Short mmCIF file of C-alpha atoms and ligand atoms in Angstrom, two decimals:
data_model
loop_
_atom_site.label_atom_id
_atom_site.label_comp_id
_atom_site.label_asym_id
_atom_site.label_seq_id
_atom_site.Cartn_x
_atom_site.Cartn_y
_atom_site.Cartn_z
CA MET A 300 -263.72 -45.99 105.05
CA HIS A 301 -261.58 -49.46 104.82
CA VAL A 302 -262.44 -52.21 107.55
CA HIS A 303 -260.22 -54.94 108.11
CA VAL A 304 -261.09 -57.54 110.40
CA LEU A 305 -258.00 -58.63 111.99
CA GLY A 306 -259.87 -61.40 114.45
CA SER A 307 -263.19 -62.57 114.72
CA ALA A 308 -263.18 -64.80 117.81
CA ALA A 309 -264.01 -64.25 121.37
CA GLY A 310 -261.59 -64.83 124.40
CA GLY A 311 -259.43 -68.04 123.91
CA GLY A 312 -259.97 -67.83 119.98
CA PHE A 313 -261.10 -70.84 117.71
CA PRO A 314 -259.55 -73.81 118.68
CA GLN A 315 -258.77 -72.57 122.33
CA TRP A 316 -255.21 -74.24 123.47
CA ASN A 317 -256.63 -76.55 125.47
CA CYS A 318 -260.60 -76.94 124.45
CA ASN A 319 -261.62 -80.32 123.06
CA CYS A 320 -265.29 -79.33 122.88
CA PRO A 321 -266.81 -80.81 119.59
CA LEU A 322 -266.36 -77.17 117.45
CA CYS A 323 -262.63 -77.06 118.63
CA ALA A 324 -262.09 -80.73 118.45
CA GLY A 325 -263.56 -80.65 114.64
CA VAL A 326 -261.69 -77.55 113.53
CA ARG A 327 -258.53 -78.95 114.37
CA THR A 328 -259.01 -82.51 112.54
CA GLY A 329 -260.90 -80.94 109.59
CA ARG A 330 -264.17 -83.12 111.08
CA ILE A 331 -266.32 -80.18 110.42
CA ARG A 332 -266.93 -77.15 107.97
CA ALA A 333 -264.86 -74.32 110.05
CA THR A 334 -262.54 -72.09 109.98
CA ALA A 335 -260.03 -71.04 112.64
CA ARG A 336 -260.11 -67.66 114.11
CA THR A 337 -257.96 -64.98 116.23
CA GLN A 338 -259.14 -62.85 119.01
CA SER A 339 -261.38 -60.22 118.05
CA SER A 340 -259.82 -56.52 116.80
CA LEU A 341 -260.51 -54.32 113.87
CA ALA A 342 -258.38 -52.16 111.52
CA VAL A 343 -259.96 -48.89 110.38
CA SER A 344 -258.92 -46.48 107.94
CA ASP A 345 -259.86 -43.34 105.84
CA ASP A 346 -257.45 -43.62 103.08
CA GLY A 347 -255.76 -47.06 103.78
CA GLY A 348 -252.45 -45.48 104.75
CA ARG A 349 -252.75 -44.91 108.49
CA TRP A 350 -255.12 -47.36 110.38
CA ALA A 351 -256.22 -47.35 113.33
CA LEU A 352 -256.65 -50.62 116.04
CA ILE A 353 -260.00 -51.38 117.61
CA ASN A 354 -258.92 -53.40 120.34
CA ALA A 355 -255.55 -55.01 120.83
CA SER A 356 -255.68 -58.82 121.29
CA PRO A 357 -253.42 -61.18 122.25
CA ASP A 358 -252.83 -62.36 118.62
CA ILE A 359 -251.71 -59.42 117.72
CA ARG A 360 -248.48 -60.16 116.39
CA ALA A 361 -250.09 -63.01 113.98
CA GLN A 362 -252.63 -60.19 112.71
CA ILE A 363 -250.10 -57.38 111.65
CA ASP A 364 -247.84 -60.03 110.10
CA GLY A 365 -251.19 -61.55 107.95
CA PHE A 366 -252.29 -57.54 107.08
CA PRO A 367 -248.75 -56.32 105.51
CA ARG A 368 -250.77 -52.74 104.76
CA LEU A 369 -250.06 -52.15 108.40
CA ASN A 370 -246.62 -52.03 107.58
CA PRO A 371 -245.43 -49.61 105.12
CA GLY A 372 -242.34 -51.05 104.86
CA THR A 373 -239.86 -48.18 105.32
CA PRO A 374 -238.13 -46.29 107.34
CA ALA A 375 -236.03 -49.03 109.06
CA ARG A 376 -238.61 -48.97 112.40
CA ALA A 377 -242.03 -47.67 110.98
CA SER A 378 -245.69 -48.62 111.55
CA ALA A 379 -249.11 -47.64 109.74
CA ILE A 380 -250.78 -48.08 113.04
CA ALA A 381 -252.09 -44.50 114.23
CA ALA A 382 -253.43 -45.26 117.48
CA VAL A 383 -255.43 -48.04 119.96
CA VAL A 384 -259.10 -47.43 120.62
CA LEU A 385 -260.45 -49.72 123.73
CA MET A 386 -263.92 -50.61 123.58
CA ASP A 387 -263.19 -52.09 127.66
CA SER A 388 -260.42 -53.42 129.51
CA GLN A 389 -260.69 -57.02 128.74
CA ILE A 390 -257.99 -59.07 128.49
CA ASP A 391 -258.39 -60.12 125.13
CA HIS A 392 -258.90 -56.46 124.10
CA THR A 393 -256.04 -55.29 125.93
CA THR A 394 -253.46 -57.97 125.91
CA GLY A 395 -252.25 -56.68 122.39
CA LEU A 396 -250.87 -53.46 124.10
CA LEU A 397 -247.90 -55.05 125.14
CA SER A 398 -246.79 -56.32 121.90
CA LEU A 399 -246.50 -52.77 120.92
CA ARG A 400 -244.07 -51.82 123.18
CA GLU A 401 -241.22 -51.52 120.65
CA GLY A 402 -242.85 -48.64 119.02
CA ARG A 403 -241.34 -45.04 119.46
CA GLU A 404 -244.81 -44.06 120.70
CA LEU A 405 -248.17 -45.28 121.33
CA ALA A 406 -251.39 -43.58 121.20
CA VAL A 407 -254.25 -45.02 123.14
CA HIS A 408 -257.71 -43.80 123.18
CA CYS A 409 -259.99 -45.04 126.02
CA THR A 410 -262.58 -44.10 128.55
CA GLU A 411 -261.82 -42.97 132.47
CA GLN A 412 -262.68 -46.39 133.23
CA VAL A 413 -260.83 -48.16 131.34
CA ARG A 414 -257.78 -46.24 131.74
CA GLN A 415 -258.36 -47.02 135.81
CA ASP A 416 -258.53 -50.73 135.46
CA LEU A 417 -255.46 -50.41 132.62
CA THR A 418 -253.42 -48.24 135.33
CA THR A 419 -254.36 -50.40 138.88
CA GLY A 420 -255.38 -54.16 138.42
CA PHE A 421 -254.00 -54.94 134.96
CA PRO A 422 -251.31 -51.78 135.14
CA VAL A 423 -250.39 -52.61 131.16
CA LEU A 424 -250.58 -48.86 130.46
CA SER A 425 -248.28 -47.76 133.45
CA MET A 426 -245.73 -50.67 132.41
CA LEU A 427 -245.54 -49.35 129.03
CA GLY A 428 -244.51 -46.09 130.05
CA HIS A 429 -241.29 -47.33 131.06
CA TYR A 430 -240.72 -49.11 127.14
CA THR A 431 -242.23 -46.24 124.91
CA THR A 432 -244.00 -42.96 125.12
CA VAL A 433 -247.85 -43.45 125.93
CA THR A 434 -250.46 -40.68 125.10
CA VAL A 435 -253.62 -41.58 126.59
CA HIS A 436 -256.57 -40.09 125.17
CA PRO A 437 -259.71 -39.75 126.70
CA ILE A 438 -262.93 -40.96 125.15
CA PRO A 439 -266.12 -38.92 125.81
CA ILE A 440 -268.90 -40.69 127.13
CA ASP A 441 -271.25 -38.22 127.59
CA GLY A 442 -274.07 -36.84 124.88
CA ASP A 443 -273.00 -37.71 121.62
CA ALA A 444 -269.41 -35.87 121.89
CA ALA A 445 -267.54 -37.22 118.82
CA PHE A 446 -263.40 -37.63 118.99
CA THR A 447 -260.98 -38.03 116.04
CA VAL A 448 -257.76 -40.02 116.07
CA ALA A 449 -254.85 -38.24 114.58
CA GLY A 450 -253.71 -39.51 111.14
CA LEU A 451 -257.51 -40.28 110.21
CA PRO A 452 -258.87 -36.96 109.58
CA HIS A 453 -261.76 -38.15 107.63
CA LEU A 454 -263.41 -40.34 110.41
CA ARG A 455 -265.47 -39.11 113.31
CA PHE A 456 -265.85 -41.93 116.23
CA THR A 457 -268.50 -41.88 118.72
CA ALA A 458 -268.69 -43.97 121.89
CA ILE A 459 -272.17 -45.83 122.52
CA PRO A 460 -271.91 -46.77 126.44
CA LEU A 461 -273.72 -50.27 126.55
CA THR A 462 -274.72 -52.40 129.16
CA SER A 463 -272.38 -55.90 129.54
CA LYS A 464 -269.88 -56.37 131.83
CA ALA A 465 -266.39 -55.22 133.03
CA PRO A 466 -263.51 -57.93 133.17
CA PRO A 467 -263.49 -60.53 136.35
CA TYR A 468 -260.55 -58.51 137.67
CA SER A 469 -261.89 -54.88 137.19
CA PRO A 470 -263.43 -53.65 140.91
CA HIS A 471 -266.72 -52.99 138.48
CA ARG A 472 -267.16 -56.53 137.44
CA HIS A 473 -270.32 -56.10 139.91
CA ASP A 474 -270.78 -52.63 140.40
CA PRO A 475 -271.04 -51.39 136.50
CA HIS A 476 -269.81 -47.86 135.63
CA ARG A 477 -270.57 -46.05 132.35
CA GLY A 478 -267.73 -46.25 130.35
CA ASP A 479 -266.68 -49.79 131.54
CA ASN A 480 -267.88 -51.20 127.97
CA ILE A 481 -268.84 -49.14 125.13
CA GLY A 482 -269.63 -49.46 121.40
CA LEU A 483 -268.09 -47.39 118.72
CA ARG A 484 -269.96 -45.36 115.71
CA ILE A 485 -267.40 -44.78 113.03
CA VAL A 486 -268.59 -42.11 110.40
CA ASP A 487 -266.75 -41.26 107.38
CA THR A 488 -267.43 -37.24 106.88
CA ARG A 489 -266.73 -37.47 103.10
CA SER A 490 -269.52 -40.17 102.55
CA GLY A 491 -271.32 -40.11 105.36
CA ALA A 492 -271.13 -44.29 105.68
CA ARG A 493 -271.65 -45.26 109.00
CA LEU A 494 -270.31 -48.37 110.74
CA PHE A 495 -271.18 -49.60 114.32
CA TYR A 496 -269.15 -52.08 116.41
CA ALA A 497 -269.96 -54.00 119.32
CA PRO A 498 -268.10 -56.81 120.61
CA GLY A 499 -269.43 -56.72 123.74
CA LEU A 500 -273.13 -56.28 124.19
CA GLY A 501 -275.29 -57.51 127.05
CA ALA A 502 -278.54 -55.70 126.59
CA PHE A 503 -280.00 -53.63 123.71
CA ASP A 504 -281.40 -50.60 124.92
CA ASP A 505 -283.05 -47.46 122.94
CA THR A 506 -279.57 -46.13 122.54
CA VAL A 507 -278.12 -48.96 120.64
CA ARG A 508 -281.26 -49.95 118.77
CA ALA A 509 -280.84 -46.01 117.49
CA GLU A 510 -277.59 -47.30 116.18
CA VAL A 511 -278.47 -50.04 114.57
CA ALA A 512 -281.55 -48.34 112.78
CA THR A 513 -279.13 -45.52 111.36
CA ALA A 514 -275.93 -47.67 110.67
CA ASP A 515 -275.05 -48.69 107.29
CA CYS A 516 -273.11 -52.16 108.63
CA VAL A 517 -272.93 -53.34 112.55
CA LEU A 518 -270.38 -55.90 113.57
CA LEU A 519 -272.54 -57.35 116.72
CA ASP A 520 -271.41 -59.40 119.68
CA GLY A 521 -271.25 -62.93 118.25
CA THR A 522 -270.29 -64.74 121.37
CA CYS A 523 -272.81 -67.32 122.85
CA TRP A 524 -275.92 -68.73 120.68
CA HIS A 525 -277.90 -70.21 123.87
CA ASP A 526 -276.82 -68.16 127.45
CA ASP A 527 -275.88 -72.10 128.07
CA ASP A 528 -273.35 -72.71 125.22
CA MET A 529 -270.53 -73.50 127.53
CA ALA A 530 -272.40 -75.83 129.31
CA ARG A 531 -274.08 -77.57 126.40
CA ALA A 532 -270.54 -77.97 124.94
CA GLY A 533 -269.60 -79.74 128.53
CA VAL A 534 -266.56 -76.52 129.36
CA GLY A 535 -268.09 -75.53 132.30
CA GLY A 536 -271.32 -73.65 133.45
CA LYS A 537 -270.61 -70.11 132.97
CA LEU A 538 -273.80 -67.79 131.37
CA ALA A 539 -273.18 -65.50 128.24
CA ARG A 540 -275.80 -63.30 129.89
CA ALA A 541 -273.51 -63.24 133.19
CA MET A 542 -270.26 -62.63 131.12
CA GLY A 543 -272.35 -59.42 129.63
CA HIS A 544 -272.81 -61.24 126.20
CA LEU A 545 -276.74 -60.79 124.80
CA PRO A 546 -277.03 -64.85 123.31
CA GLN A 547 -278.46 -65.31 119.70
CA ALA A 548 -281.32 -67.14 120.10
CA GLY A 549 -284.39 -66.84 121.93
CA PRO A 550 -287.22 -64.34 123.11
CA GLY A 551 -285.23 -60.87 123.49
CA GLY A 552 -281.59 -62.53 121.69
CA MET A 553 -279.81 -60.84 118.96
CA LEU A 554 -281.97 -62.17 116.32
CA ALA A 555 -285.19 -61.06 117.71
CA GLU A 556 -283.69 -57.53 118.09
CA LEU A 557 -282.30 -57.51 114.48
CA ALA A 558 -285.28 -58.50 112.71
CA ALA A 559 -286.74 -55.19 113.40
CA TYR A 560 -283.88 -53.57 111.16
CA PRO A 561 -283.87 -54.00 107.96
CA ARG A 562 -281.25 -51.57 106.78
CA PRO A 563 -278.11 -52.64 107.82
CA ARG A 564 -275.83 -55.19 106.70
CA LYS A 565 -275.68 -57.50 109.66
CA ILE A 566 -272.36 -59.04 110.78
CA LEU A 567 -271.29 -61.18 114.05
CA ILE A 568 -268.19 -61.04 115.31
CA HIS A 569 -266.60 -62.13 118.53
CA ILE A 570 -267.76 -65.61 118.13
CA ASN A 571 -266.79 -68.01 121.08
CA ASN A 572 -265.41 -71.29 119.88
CA THR A 573 -268.54 -72.93 121.88
CA ASN A 574 -270.87 -71.29 119.21
CA PRO A 575 -272.17 -73.47 117.10
CA ILE A 576 -272.84 -71.23 114.19
CA LEU A 577 -268.47 -71.76 113.64
CA ASP A 578 -269.82 -75.24 111.97
CA GLU A 579 -270.49 -74.09 108.35
CA ASP A 580 -273.27 -77.00 108.61
CA SER A 581 -274.81 -76.53 111.52
CA ARG A 582 -279.01 -76.04 111.71
CA GLU A 583 -277.50 -72.26 113.56
CA ARG A 584 -275.60 -71.23 111.19
CA ARG A 585 -278.32 -72.05 108.16
CA GLU A 586 -280.76 -70.07 110.82
CA LEU A 587 -278.52 -66.95 110.83
CA ALA A 588 -277.96 -67.33 106.80
CA GLU A 589 -282.01 -67.11 106.66
CA ALA A 590 -282.00 -64.10 108.78
CA GLY A 591 -279.36 -62.65 106.10
CA ILE A 592 -276.81 -62.26 109.16
CA GLU A 593 -273.10 -62.79 108.78
CA VAL A 594 -270.25 -64.38 110.82
CA ALA A 595 -267.32 -62.57 110.46
CA PHE A 596 -264.07 -64.06 109.58
CA ASP A 597 -260.30 -63.49 109.86
CA GLY A 598 -259.31 -61.21 106.88
CA GLN A 599 -262.70 -60.08 105.92
CA GLU A 600 -262.67 -56.41 104.23
CA MET A 601 -265.37 -54.33 104.20
CA SER A 602 -265.41 -50.84 102.33
CA LEU A 603 -267.76 -48.17 103.33
C1 MLT B 759 -265.54 -61.68 127.70
O1 MLT B 759 -265.45 -61.26 126.14
O2 MLT B 759 -266.16 -61.59 128.59
C2 MLT B 759 -264.32 -62.01 128.07
O3 MLT B 759 -263.28 -61.71 127.01
C3 MLT B 759 -263.90 -63.17 128.40
C4 MLT B 759 -262.49 -63.30 128.73
O4 MLT B 759 -261.61 -62.54 129.39
O5 MLT B 759 -261.90 -64.92 128.62
MN1 MN B 760 -263.88 -60.98 125.20
ZN1 ZN B 761 -264.12 -75.33 122.51
#
């Protein structure tokens, strides 16, 4: 299985267009050791020929440009993108669909809850139907039902419903439904290699723990270090947990949870621009390194 990190930041990216917090200002001016990041998305493939995009970020155009394997070069209009698989209906994970309207067809895999959001509150799927042929493939969320993506015959995908948050525009924001947010188990049926991807993860439950325990590599929610990162950075009062993101620090946080699982390679993704781990010289980044946890970066590649 080939995995390419197209984007590793949370909504807004790093630096964020209107943000002058110490991290955004620091990366802009080069005052801190940090790397700019686009909004979170992965490309996965079984043979490196055809790829599934996991989420379609607002930065998709630059992300495709920066990863030439997504463009086969011939015929005159062509793409190596076989489909887009959505984890939720958040703006930072779906707005990129609008930039795929020039294709002849667009295959989108999503849960029924996400399909509802994307045909009502943010009707991007309905709009795209006027530009291209959109095929929506329902993602099963009951039991252990797996699905496949046409063009990637050796990968088997399984949705893991998560405790997280639907987007602010969704009628489910304060009325959670199973399928509002999922994580994804991806297994290569040739090698048995197993990836678990969950860029929005509000809480660990037994299902999530079982995924982490059995995966070879996990790419997990790295949005915030403390619940109140944003207040600490002086950019507002939104709390990580209220937005459906489990903070890394403290009792019951991501680090405490991950400490129980020696097996998988552990990588944080969907990093908010206020998270101190973005500063490579920070105490928090050192703490992660000591715990054997990596921070995803744009362009990162993995072979599983
Ligand atoms: C989130 O992950 O909580 C959202 O992407 C936030 C946002 O849309 O800005
Ligand atoms: Mn997000
Ligand atoms: Zn910032």
